[in-house]
PDB file of C-alpha atoms in Angstrom:
ATOM      1  CA  UNK A 667     101.582 212.363-143.521  1.00 65.00           C
ATOM      2  CA  UNK A 668     102.625 209.449-145.744  1.00 73.00           C
ATOM      3  CA  UNK A 669     106.288 210.494-145.700  1.00 76.00           C
ATOM      4  CA  UNK A 670     106.176 210.945-141.933  1.00 71.00           C
ATOM      5  CA  UNK A 671     104.528 207.544-141.472  1.00 75.00           C
ATOM      6  CA  UNK A 672     107.118 205.916-143.740  1.00 78.00           C
ATOM      7  CA  UNK A 673     109.973 207.454-141.740  1.00 79.00           C
ATOM      8  CA  UNK A 674     108.417 206.380-138.457  1.00 77.00           C
ATOM      9  CA  UNK A 675     107.945 202.816-139.673  1.00 81.00           C
ATOM     10  CA  UNK A 676     111.586 202.678-140.756  1.00 83.00           C
ATOM     11  CA  UNK A 677     112.576 204.034-137.357  1.00 82.00           C
ATOM     12  CA  UNK A 678     110.365 201.441-135.680  1.00 81.00           C
ATOM     13  CA  UNK A 679     112.026 198.628-137.634  1.00 83.00           C
ATOM     14  CA  UNK A 680     115.466 199.920-136.670  1.00 85.00           C
ATOM     15  CA  UNK A 681     114.400 200.102-133.038  1.00 84.00           C
ATOM     16  CA  UNK A 682     113.096 196.545-133.109  1.00 85.00           C
ATOM     17  CA  UNK A 683     116.354 195.329-134.657  1.00 86.00           C
ATOM     18  CA  UNK A 684     118.264 196.934-131.797  1.00 87.00           C
ATOM     19  CA  UNK A 685     115.811 195.358-129.356  1.00 85.00           C
ATOM     20  CA  UNK A 686     116.518 191.881-130.745  1.00 87.00           C
ATOM     21  CA  UNK A 687     120.243 192.347-130.079  1.00 87.00           C
ATOM     22  CA  UNK A 688     119.644 193.550-126.520  1.00 87.00           C
ATOM     23  CA  UNK A 689     117.138 190.770-125.855  1.00 84.00           C
ATOM     24  CA  UNK A 690     119.499 188.080-127.046  1.00 83.00           C
ATOM     25  CA  UNK A 691     122.496 189.385-125.118  1.00 83.00           C
ATOM     26  CA  UNK A 692     120.606 190.024-121.870  1.00 81.00           C
ATOM     27  CA  UNK A 693     118.759 186.698-121.956  1.00 78.00           C
ATOM     28  CA  UNK A 694     122.020 184.803-122.319  1.00 75.00           C
ATOM     29  CA  UNK A 695     123.479 186.725-119.371  1.00 76.00           C
ATOM     30  CA  UNK A 696     120.709 185.520-117.044  1.00 72.00           C
ATOM     31  CA  UNK A 697     122.251 183.263-114.385  1.00 71.00           C
ATOM     32  CA  UNK A 698     121.340 179.615-114.670  1.00 69.00           C
ATOM     33  CA  UNK A 699     121.422 176.947-117.339  1.00 70.00           C
ATOM     34  CA  UNK A 700     118.096 176.003-118.994  1.00 74.00           C
ATOM     35  CA  UNK A 701     119.479 172.545-119.766  1.00 75.00           C
ATOM     36  CA  UNK A 702     120.303 172.010-116.085  1.00 72.00           C
ATOM     37  CA  UNK A 703     116.745 173.051-115.170  1.00 72.00           C
ATOM     38  CA  UNK A 704     115.206 170.682-117.725  1.00 75.00           C
ATOM     39  CA  UNK A 705     117.348 167.665-116.799  1.00 74.00           C
ATOM     40  CA  UNK A 706     117.180 168.010-113.034  1.00 70.00           C
ATOM     41  CA  UNK A 707     119.851 167.966-110.363  1.00 70.00           C
ATOM     42  CA  UNK A 708     122.260 165.230-111.474  1.00 72.00           C
ATOM     43  CA  UNK A 709     122.321 164.952-115.274  1.00 73.00           C
ATOM     44  CA  UNK A 710     125.074 163.055-117.052  1.00 75.00           C
ATOM     45  CA  UNK A 711     127.500 164.814-119.374  1.00 75.00           C
ATOM     46  CA  UNK A 712     126.067 162.848-122.295  1.00 78.00           C
ATOM     47  CA  UNK A 713     122.525 163.993-121.503  1.00 79.00           C
ATOM     48  CA  UNK A 714     123.646 167.619-121.207  1.00 76.00           C
ATOM     49  CA  UNK A 715     125.496 167.468-124.526  1.00 82.00           C
ATOM     50  CA  UNK A 716     122.545 165.793-126.273  1.00 83.00           C
ATOM     51  CA  UNK A 717     120.003 168.344-125.031  1.00 75.00           C
ATOM     52  CA  UNK A 718     122.298 171.263-125.860  1.00 75.00           C
ATOM     53  CA  UNK A 719     122.579 169.926-129.407  1.00 81.00           C
ATOM     54  CA  UNK A 720     118.826 169.378-129.624  1.00 76.00           C
ATOM     55  CA  UNK A 721     118.054 172.950-128.500  1.00 76.00           C
ATOM     56  CA  UNK A 722     120.848 174.493-130.576  1.00 76.00           C
ATOM     57  CA  UNK A 723     122.610 175.856-127.495  1.00 74.00           C
ATOM     58  CA  UNK A 724     125.902 174.238-128.482  1.00 76.00           C
ATOM     59  CA  UNK A 725     126.301 176.612-131.447  1.00 80.00           C
ATOM     60  CA  UNK A 726     128.252 179.912-131.301  1.00 80.00           C
ATOM     61  CA  UNK A 727     126.280 182.851-129.977  1.00 79.00           C
ATOM     62  CA  UNK A 728     126.156 184.695-133.320  1.00 80.00           C
ATOM     63  CA  UNK A 729     124.748 181.597-135.040  1.00 83.00           C
ATOM     64  CA  UNK A 730     122.069 181.388-132.346  1.00 81.00           C
ATOM     65  CA  UNK A 731     121.290 185.094-132.784  1.00 85.00           C
ATOM     66  CA  UNK A 732     120.867 184.942-136.558  1.00 86.00           C
ATOM     67  CA  UNK A 733     118.750 181.832-136.144  1.00 85.00           C
ATOM     68  CA  UNK A 734     116.557 183.757-133.685  1.00 83.00           C
ATOM     69  CA  UNK A 735     116.392 186.749-136.064  1.00 86.00           C
ATOM     70  CA  UNK A 736     115.558 184.520-139.034  1.00 86.00           C
ATOM     71  CA  UNK A 737     112.634 182.977-137.171  1.00 84.00           C
ATOM     72  CA  UNK A 738     111.378 186.440-136.189  1.00 85.00           C
ATOM     73  CA  UNK A 739     111.343 187.545-139.831  1.00 84.00           C
ATOM     74  CA  UNK A 740     109.110 184.548-140.543  1.00 85.00           C
ATOM     75  CA  UNK A 741     106.782 185.437-137.663  1.00 83.00           C
ATOM     76  CA  UNK A 742     108.080 182.592-135.490  1.00 84.00           C
ATOM     77  CA  UNK A 743     108.738 183.627-131.882  1.00 84.00           C
ATOM     78  CA  UNK A 744     110.102 180.211-130.969  1.00 83.00           C
ATOM     79  CA  UNK A 745     108.873 177.250-128.941  1.00 85.00           C
ATOM     80  CA  UNK A 746     108.821 177.020-125.165  1.00 86.00           C
ATOM     81  CA  UNK A 747     111.340 174.637-123.621  1.00 83.00           C
ATOM     82  CA  UNK A 748     108.926 173.889-120.780  1.00 82.00           C
ATOM     83  CA  UNK A 749     105.451 173.523-122.288  1.00 83.00           C
ATOM     84  CA  UNK A 750     106.333 172.609-125.851  1.00 82.00           C
ATOM     85  CA  UNK A 751     103.841 175.179-127.142  1.00 86.00           C
ATOM     86  CA  UNK A 752     104.852 177.967-129.492  1.00 88.00           C
ATOM     87  CA  UNK A 753     105.606 181.266-127.772  1.00 88.00           C
ATOM     88  CA  UNK A 754     103.009 182.923-130.017  1.00 91.00           C
ATOM     89  CA  UNK A 755     100.346 180.547-128.682  1.00 90.00           C
ATOM     90  CA  UNK A 756     101.401 181.292-125.108  1.00 90.00           C
ATOM     91  CA  UNK A 757     101.064 185.033-125.808  1.00 90.00           C
ATOM     92  CA  UNK A 758      97.689 184.627-127.534  1.00 90.00           C
ATOM     93  CA  UNK A 759      96.381 182.733-124.500  1.00 89.00           C
ATOM     94  CA  UNK A 760      97.619 185.353-122.001  1.00 88.00           C
ATOM     95  CA  UNK A 761      97.359 188.651-123.879  1.00 89.00           C
ATOM     96  CA  UNK A 762      93.556 189.184-123.687  1.00 89.00           C
ATOM     97  CA  UNK A 763      93.674 189.434-119.894  1.00 89.00           C
ATOM     98  CA  UNK A 764      96.584 191.886-119.949  1.00 88.00           C
ATOM     99  CA  UNK A 765      94.970 193.957-122.704  1.00 89.00           C
ATOM    100  CA  UNK A 766      91.672 194.225-120.847  1.00 90.00           C
ATOM    101  CA  UNK A 767      93.449 195.115-117.632  1.00 89.00           C
ATOM    102  CA  UNK A 768      95.519 197.809-119.371  1.00 88.00           C
ATOM    103  CA  UNK A 769      92.519 199.221-121.241  1.00 90.00           C
ATOM    104  CA  UNK A 770      90.223 199.424-118.206  1.00 91.00           C
ATOM    105  CA  UNK A 771      92.992 200.929-116.094  1.00 90.00           C
ATOM    106  CA  UNK A 772      93.935 203.597-118.638  1.00 90.00           C
ATOM    107  CA  UNK A 773      90.333 204.578-119.378  1.00 91.00           C
ATOM    108  CA  UNK A 774      89.519 204.898-115.679  1.00 91.00           C
ATOM    109  CA  UNK A 775      92.753 206.748-114.925  1.00 90.00           C
ATOM    110  CA  UNK A 776      92.231 209.136-117.859  1.00 90.00           C
ATOM    111  CA  UNK A 777      88.676 210.027-116.891  1.00 91.00           C
ATOM    112  CA  UNK A 778      89.610 210.619-113.255  1.00 89.00           C
ATOM    113  CA  UNK A 779      92.954 212.289-113.948  1.00 88.00           C
ATOM    114  CA  UNK A 780      91.774 214.717-116.630  1.00 88.00           C
ATOM    115  CA  UNK A 781      88.657 215.810-114.742  1.00 88.00           C
ATOM    116  CA  UNK A 782      90.519 216.231-111.475  1.00 87.00           C
ATOM    117  CA  UNK A 783      93.450 217.982-113.175  1.00 86.00           C
ATOM    118  CA  UNK A 784      91.205 220.502-114.935  1.00 85.00           C
ATOM    119  CA  UNK A 785      89.245 221.261-111.759  1.00 85.00           C
ATOM    120  CA  UNK A 786      92.491 221.690-109.831  1.00 84.00           C
ATOM    121  CA  UNK A 787      93.873 224.123-112.423  1.00 82.00           C
ATOM    122  CA  UNK A 788      90.679 226.176-112.546  1.00 80.00           C
ATOM    123  CA  UNK A 789      90.555 226.303-108.734  1.00 81.00           C
ATOM    124  CA  UNK A 790      94.266 227.058-108.367  1.00 78.00           C
ATOM    125  CA  UNK A 791      95.452 227.872-104.824  1.00 78.00           C
ATOM    126  CA  UNK A 792      92.074 227.017-103.279  1.00 84.00           C
ATOM    127  CA  UNK A 793      91.333 224.186-100.863  1.00 83.00           C
ATOM    128  CA  UNK A 794      90.092 222.120-103.828  1.00 81.00           C
ATOM    129  CA  UNK A 795      93.486 222.467-105.511  1.00 79.00           C
ATOM    130  CA  UNK A 796      95.323 221.489-102.339  1.00 85.00           C
ATOM    131  CA  UNK A 797      93.142 218.410-101.822  1.00 84.00           C
ATOM    132  CA  UNK A 798      93.679 217.315-105.427  1.00 79.00           C
ATOM    133  CA  UNK A 799      97.448 217.773-105.187  1.00 79.00           C
ATOM    134  CA  UNK A 800      97.526 215.882-101.885  1.00 81.00           C
ATOM    135  CA  UNK A 801      95.625 212.862-103.169  1.00 79.00           C
ATOM    136  CA  UNK A 802      97.532 212.910-106.443  1.00 78.00           C
ATOM    137  CA  UNK A 803     100.777 212.597-104.517  1.00 79.00           C
ATOM    138  CA  UNK A 804      99.314 209.727-102.506  1.00 77.00           C
ATOM    139  CA  UNK A 805      98.257 207.942-105.694  1.00 74.00           C
ATOM    140  CA  UNK A 806     101.696 208.395-107.243  1.00 75.00           C
ATOM    141  CA  UNK A 807     103.646 207.474-104.107  1.00 77.00           C
ATOM    142  CA  UNK A 808     101.608 204.569-102.731  1.00 77.00           C
ATOM    143  CA  UNK A 809     103.063 201.168-103.740  1.00 78.00           C
ATOM    144  CA  UNK A 810     100.815 199.172-106.033  1.00 77.00           C
ATOM    145  CA  UNK A 811     100.831 196.123-103.767  1.00 79.00           C
ATOM    146  CA  UNK A 812      99.665 198.259-100.822  1.00 82.00           C
ATOM    147  CA  UNK A 813      96.745 199.668-102.826  1.00 84.00           C
ATOM    148  CA  UNK A 814      95.871 196.147-104.001  1.00 85.00           C
ATOM    149  CA  UNK A 815      95.877 194.712-100.478  1.00 85.00           C
ATOM    150  CA  UNK A 816      93.821 197.654 -99.193  1.00 86.00           C
ATOM    151  CA  UNK A 817      91.191 197.173-101.912  1.00 87.00           C
ATOM    152  CA  UNK A 818      91.094 193.432-101.242  1.00 86.00           C
ATOM    153  CA  UNK A 819      90.541 194.053 -97.535  1.00 87.00           C
ATOM    154  CA  UNK A 820      87.695 196.505 -98.224  1.00 87.00           C
ATOM    155  CA  UNK A 821      85.902 194.956-101.199  1.00 85.00           C
ATOM    156  CA  UNK A 822      86.614 191.267-100.722  1.00 80.00           C
ATOM    157  CA  UNK A 823      86.714 190.672 -96.964  1.00 82.00           C
ATOM    158  CA  UNK A 824      84.807 193.496 -95.282  1.00 83.00           C
ATOM    159  CA  UNK A 825      82.293 193.777 -98.129  1.00 83.00           C
ATOM    160  CA  UNK A 826      82.601 190.693-100.376  1.00 82.00           C
ATOM    161  CA  UNK A 827      81.634 192.319-103.653  1.00 83.00           C
ATOM    162  CA  UNK A 828      84.401 191.437-106.100  1.00 84.00           C
ATOM    163  CA  UNK A 829      86.476 188.266-106.620  1.00 82.00           C
ATOM    164  CA  UNK A 830      90.148 188.528-105.729  1.00 80.00           C
ATOM    165  CA  UNK A 831      91.753 185.558-107.448  1.00 78.00           C
ATOM    166  CA  UNK A 832      91.844 184.314-111.017  1.00 78.00           C
ATOM    167  CA  UNK A 833      89.946 185.493-114.068  1.00 79.00           C
ATOM    168  CA  UNK A 834      86.228 184.924-114.532  1.00 79.00           C
ATOM    169  CA  UNK A 835      85.005 187.831-116.613  1.00 78.00           C
ATOM    170  CA  UNK A 836      84.800 191.592-116.166  1.00 82.00           C
ATOM    171  CA  UNK A 837      84.271 191.669-112.404  1.00 84.00           C
ATOM    172  CA  UNK A 838      87.528 189.798-111.856  1.00 85.00           C
ATOM    173  CA  UNK A 839      89.368 192.800-113.323  1.00 87.00           C
ATOM    174  CA  UNK A 840      87.637 195.536-111.325  1.00 88.00           C
ATOM    175  CA  UNK A 841      89.987 195.545-108.335  1.00 89.00           C
ATOM    176  CA  UNK A 842      93.179 195.069-110.399  1.00 89.00           C
ATOM    177  CA  UNK A 843      92.101 197.871-112.753  1.00 89.00           C
ATOM    178  CA  UNK A 844      91.360 200.243-109.881  1.00 89.00           C
ATOM    179  CA  UNK A 845      94.704 199.334-108.298  1.00 88.00           C
ATOM    180  CA  UNK A 846      96.600 200.361-111.412  1.00 87.00           C
ATOM    181  CA  UNK A 847      94.334 203.301-112.260  1.00 88.00           C
ATOM    182  CA  UNK A 848      94.814 205.115-108.943  1.00 85.00           C
ATOM    183  CA  UNK A 849      98.530 205.584-109.443  1.00 81.00           C
ATOM    184  CA  UNK A 850      98.130 206.493-113.106  1.00 85.00           C
ATOM    185  CA  UNK A 851      95.291 208.918-112.336  1.00 86.00           C
ATOM    186  CA  UNK A 852      97.576 210.790-109.949  1.00 84.00           C
ATOM    187  CA  UNK A 853     100.218 211.277-112.650  1.00 86.00           C
ATOM    188  CA  UNK A 854      97.650 212.250-115.289  1.00 88.00           C
ATOM    189  CA  UNK A 855      96.018 214.722-112.894  1.00 86.00           C
ATOM    190  CA  UNK A 856      99.373 216.358-112.156  1.00 84.00           C
ATOM    191  CA  UNK A 857     100.235 216.581-115.852  1.00 86.00           C
ATOM    192  CA  UNK A 858      96.785 217.935-116.763  1.00 86.00           C
ATOM    193  CA  UNK A 859      96.931 220.531-113.990  1.00 85.00           C
ATOM    194  CA  UNK A 860     100.389 221.726-115.008  1.00 86.00           C
ATOM    195  CA  UNK A 861      99.495 221.928-118.685  1.00 85.00           C
ATOM    196  CA  UNK A 862      96.160 223.675-118.003  1.00 83.00           C
ATOM    197  CA  UNK A 863      97.845 226.285-115.801  1.00 82.00           C
ATOM    198  CA  UNK A 864     100.092 227.231-118.726  1.00 80.00           C
ATOM    199  CA  UNK A 865      97.150 227.444-121.131  1.00 78.00           C
ATOM    200  CA  UNK A 866      94.851 229.421-118.827  1.00 76.00           C
ATOM    201  CA  UNK A 867      97.361 232.288-118.809  1.00 74.00           C
ATOM    202  CA  UNK A 868      97.337 232.648-122.599  1.00 73.00           C
ATOM    203  CA  UNK A 869      95.796 235.680-124.317  1.00 71.00           C
ATOM    204  CA  UNK A 870      93.336 233.673-126.411  1.00 70.00           C
ATOM    205  CA  UNK A 871      91.695 232.367-123.211  1.00 69.00           C
ATOM    206  CA  UNK A 872      91.069 235.924-121.990  1.00 70.00           C
ATOM    207  CA  UNK A 873      89.875 236.937-125.444  1.00 74.00           C
ATOM    208  CA  UNK A 874      87.353 234.095-125.589  1.00 69.00           C
ATOM    209  CA  UNK A 875      85.997 235.029-122.168  1.00 69.00           C
ATOM    210  CA  UNK A 876      85.866 238.724-123.129  1.00 74.00           C
ATOM    211  CA  UNK A 877      83.678 237.809-126.114  1.00 71.00           C
ATOM    212  CA  UNK A 878      81.120 236.385-123.717  1.00 70.00           C
ATOM    213  CA  UNK A 879      81.704 232.675-124.272  1.00 68.00           C
ATOM    214  CA  UNK A 880      80.531 230.488-121.371  1.00 72.00           C
ATOM    215  CA  UNK A 881      83.310 229.797-118.884  1.00 67.00           C
ATOM    216  CA  UNK A 882      82.921 225.997-119.114  1.00 70.00           C
ATOM    217  CA  UNK A 883      83.083 226.162-122.919  1.00 66.00           C
ATOM    218  CA  UNK A 884      86.253 228.241-122.825  1.00 72.00           C
ATOM    219  CA  UNK A 885      87.901 225.810-120.418  1.00 75.00           C
ATOM    220  CA  UNK A 886      86.980 222.684-122.378  1.00 70.00           C
ATOM    221  CA  UNK A 887      87.183 223.934-125.960  1.00 69.00           C
ATOM    222  CA  UNK A 888      90.102 226.354-125.839  1.00 67.00           C
ATOM    223  CA  UNK A 889      91.835 225.268-122.658  1.00 73.00           C
ATOM    224  CA  UNK A 890      91.754 221.489-122.532  1.00 75.00           C
ATOM    225  CA  UNK A 891      92.140 221.053-126.279  1.00 73.00           C
ATOM    226  CA  UNK A 892      95.400 223.009-126.219  1.00 75.00           C
ATOM    227  CA  UNK A 893      96.621 221.426-122.980  1.00 78.00           C
ATOM    228  CA  UNK A 894      95.906 217.815-123.893  1.00 80.00           C
ATOM    229  CA  UNK A 895      99.017 217.014-125.999  1.00 81.00           C
ATOM    230  CA  UNK A 896     101.456 216.289-123.123  1.00 83.00           C
ATOM    231  CA  UNK A 897      98.653 214.402-121.361  1.00 85.00           C
ATOM    232  CA  UNK A 898      98.163 212.194-124.429  1.00 84.00           C
ATOM    233  CA  UNK A 899     101.889 211.453-124.426  1.00 84.00           C
ATOM    234  CA  UNK A 900     101.748 210.368-120.795  1.00 85.00           C
ATOM    235  CA  UNK A 901      98.630 208.241-121.374  1.00 86.00           C
ATOM    236  CA  UNK A 902     100.300 206.512-124.317  1.00 84.00           C
ATOM    237  CA  UNK A 903     103.408 205.727-122.294  1.00 81.00           C
ATOM    238  CA  UNK A 904     101.322 204.390-119.412  1.00 82.00           C
ATOM    239  CA  UNK A 905      99.218 202.222-121.715  1.00 84.00           C
ATOM    240  CA  UNK A 906     102.324 200.827-123.394  1.00 78.00           C
ATOM    241  CA  UNK A 907     103.863 200.065-120.016  1.00 77.00           C
ATOM    242  CA  UNK A 908     100.712 198.262-118.871  1.00 79.00           C
ATOM    243  CA  UNK A 909     100.651 196.166-122.038  1.00 76.00           C
ATOM    244  CA  UNK A 910     104.068 194.951-120.953  1.00 68.00           C
ATOM    245  CA  UNK A 911     102.290 193.293-118.068  1.00 59.00           C
ATOM    246  CA  UNK A 912     101.574 194.663-114.616  1.00 75.00           C
ATOM    247  CA  UNK A 913     103.665 192.015-112.887  1.00 78.00           C
ATOM    248  CA  UNK A 914     102.904 192.845-109.245  1.00 79.00           C
ATOM    249  CA  UNK A 915      99.184 193.351-109.768  1.00 83.00           C
ATOM    250  CA  UNK A 916      98.800 190.208-111.869  1.00 83.00           C
ATOM    251  CA  UNK A 917     100.679 188.220-109.233  1.00 82.00           C
ATOM    252  CA  UNK A 918      98.585 189.511-106.325  1.00 84.00           C
ATOM    253  CA  UNK A 919      95.287 188.803-108.094  1.00 85.00           C
ATOM    254  CA  UNK A 920      96.506 185.529-109.693  1.00 83.00           C
ATOM    255  CA  UNK A 921      95.839 186.750-113.229  1.00 85.00           C
ATOM    256  CA  UNK A 922      97.411 184.706-115.993  1.00 85.00           C
ATOM    257  CA  UNK A 923      98.575 187.616-118.152  1.00 85.00           C
ATOM    258  CA  UNK A 924     101.824 188.573-119.832  1.00 85.00           C
ATOM    259  CA  UNK A 925     103.379 189.703-116.554  1.00 83.00           C
ATOM    260  CA  UNK A 926     102.911 186.326-114.912  1.00 84.00           C
ATOM    261  CA  UNK A 927     104.101 184.608-118.100  1.00 86.00           C
ATOM    262  CA  UNK A 928     107.318 186.627-117.972  1.00 84.00           C
ATOM    263  CA  UNK A 929     107.924 185.732-114.328  1.00 85.00           C
ATOM    264  CA  UNK A 930     107.359 182.033-115.010  1.00 84.00           C
ATOM    265  CA  UNK A 931     109.646 182.041-118.049  1.00 85.00           C
ATOM    266  CA  UNK A 932     112.466 183.805-116.200  1.00 82.00           C
ATOM    267  CA  UNK A 933     112.149 181.485-113.201  1.00 80.00           C
ATOM    268  CA  UNK A 934     112.348 178.405-115.428  1.00 80.00           C
ATOM    269  CA  UNK A 935     115.092 179.788-117.735  1.00 82.00           C
ATOM    270  CA  UNK A 936     112.748 179.360-120.704  1.00 83.00           C
ATOM    271  CA  UNK A 937     114.893 181.348-123.162  1.00 84.00           C
ATOM    272  CA  UNK A 938     112.591 181.238-126.245  1.00 86.00           C
ATOM    273  CA  UNK A 939     109.615 182.436-124.216  1.00 88.00           C
ATOM    274  CA  UNK A 940     111.622 185.271-122.656  1.00 87.00           C
ATOM    275  CA  UNK A 941     113.002 186.378-126.022  1.00 87.00           C
ATOM    276  CA  UNK A 942     109.694 186.152-127.864  1.00 88.00           C
ATOM    277  CA  UNK A 943     107.714 187.821-125.100  1.00 88.00           C
ATOM    278  CA  UNK A 944     110.112 190.737-124.686  1.00 87.00           C
ATOM    279  CA  UNK A 945     110.165 191.294-128.456  1.00 88.00           C
ATOM    280  CA  UNK A 946     106.359 191.247-128.577  1.00 89.00           C
ATOM    281  CA  UNK A 947     106.176 193.743-125.722  1.00 86.00           C
ATOM    282  CA  UNK A 948     108.743 196.019-127.396  1.00 86.00           C
ATOM    283  CA  UNK A 949     106.714 195.908-130.610  1.00 87.00           C
ATOM    284  CA  UNK A 950     103.518 196.843-128.742  1.00 85.00           C
ATOM    285  CA  UNK A 951     105.263 199.709-126.971  1.00 84.00           C
ATOM    286  CA  UNK A 952     106.701 201.087-130.215  1.00 83.00           C
ATOM    287  CA  UNK A 953     103.354 200.722-131.987  1.00 85.00           C
ATOM    288  CA  UNK A 954     101.574 202.514-129.145  1.00 83.00           C
ATOM    289  CA  UNK A 955     103.999 205.438-129.376  1.00 81.00           C
ATOM    290  CA  UNK A 956     103.429 205.650-133.134  1.00 81.00           C
ATOM    291  CA  UNK A 957      99.651 205.748-132.676  1.00 82.00           C
ATOM    292  CA  UNK A 958     100.002 208.441-130.004  1.00 80.00           C
ATOM    293  CA  UNK A 959     102.116 210.574-132.355  1.00 77.00           C
ATOM    294  CA  UNK A 960      99.470 210.273-135.060  1.00 77.00           C
ATOM    295  CA  UNK A 961      96.746 211.295-132.613  1.00 75.00           C
ATOM    296  CA  UNK A 962      98.422 214.655-132.009  1.00 71.00           C
ATOM    297  CA  UNK A 963      97.093 216.203-135.214  1.00 69.00           C
ATOM    298  CA  UNK A 964      93.588 214.946-134.461  1.00 69.00           C
ATOM    299  CA  UNK A 965      93.528 216.816-131.153  1.00 66.00           C
ATOM    300  CA  UNK A 966      95.462 219.814-132.443  1.00 64.00           C
ATOM    301  CA  UNK A 967      95.049 220.532-136.203  1.00 62.00           C
ATOM    302  CA  UNK A 968      97.924 223.040-136.030  1.00 63.00           C
ATOM    303  CA  UNK A 969     100.365 220.114-135.828  1.00 63.00           C
ATOM    304  CA  UNK A 970     101.570 219.188-139.310  1.00 62.00           C
ATOM    305  CA  UNK A 971     103.668 216.139-140.113  1.00 55.00           C
ATOM    306  CA  UNK A 972     105.177 217.588-143.296  1.00 56.00           C
TER     307      UNK A 972
END
């Protein structure tokens, strides 16, 4: 395990180094000049030159990159051109909302998706299976903004139960979490169903039933435990993606999370915020994948990392 973890950490560091190069190159290819945005419509040449020198944008690109990399190694994600706050402080202020939204969405989607997927597999080719497949396809195919607007119409206008704008505690995240969870639940249900159908056909399932074990115990203990690995992979990927910020959902519900921060930074050509935020998101995604890999052996002791 220790050797495997060491190799994965080295791989993670190499991945993050590659991410820094891509971030820097892509950010500097974004149309628009941050200096022009900061100075307004009709800046003088002297003002442009002075601000470029102040921000370090007059230096060659490789000097700017190594300066960016050097700050990262010291834990410095940079300082926003617009607000004057450090990028780390901006992330700390916004991340709790995004984390809660991602966590609630994934938990809800996992509970719904796994239960529905198992029932669908056990009831294969029955009307229950067809209904599950139908609604799973709807959840996967329906645009997130459409689900959000539908939930707002039902639970905010027709029956004013939940708030629809801003963040004011748990109830402010109910509708956004359900919006994200419905699509994820559809994918998890499909994955769980497919994996369970493969497991149900195995000899050890028939052997366990032949020994007189209760049907529900066989399904949960022998079936789901052996079918859960690909589902865990999907859940980890979905959680990592949500930590990147659910841009559309956060925008619709006016949540000040990482997604909205990214949109604001891109719109204002705030290069340090874009670079620092994308690096932070890449780190979270890579860390999530590492944790998911380590969870495999917990769910299936047959998996060895040596």
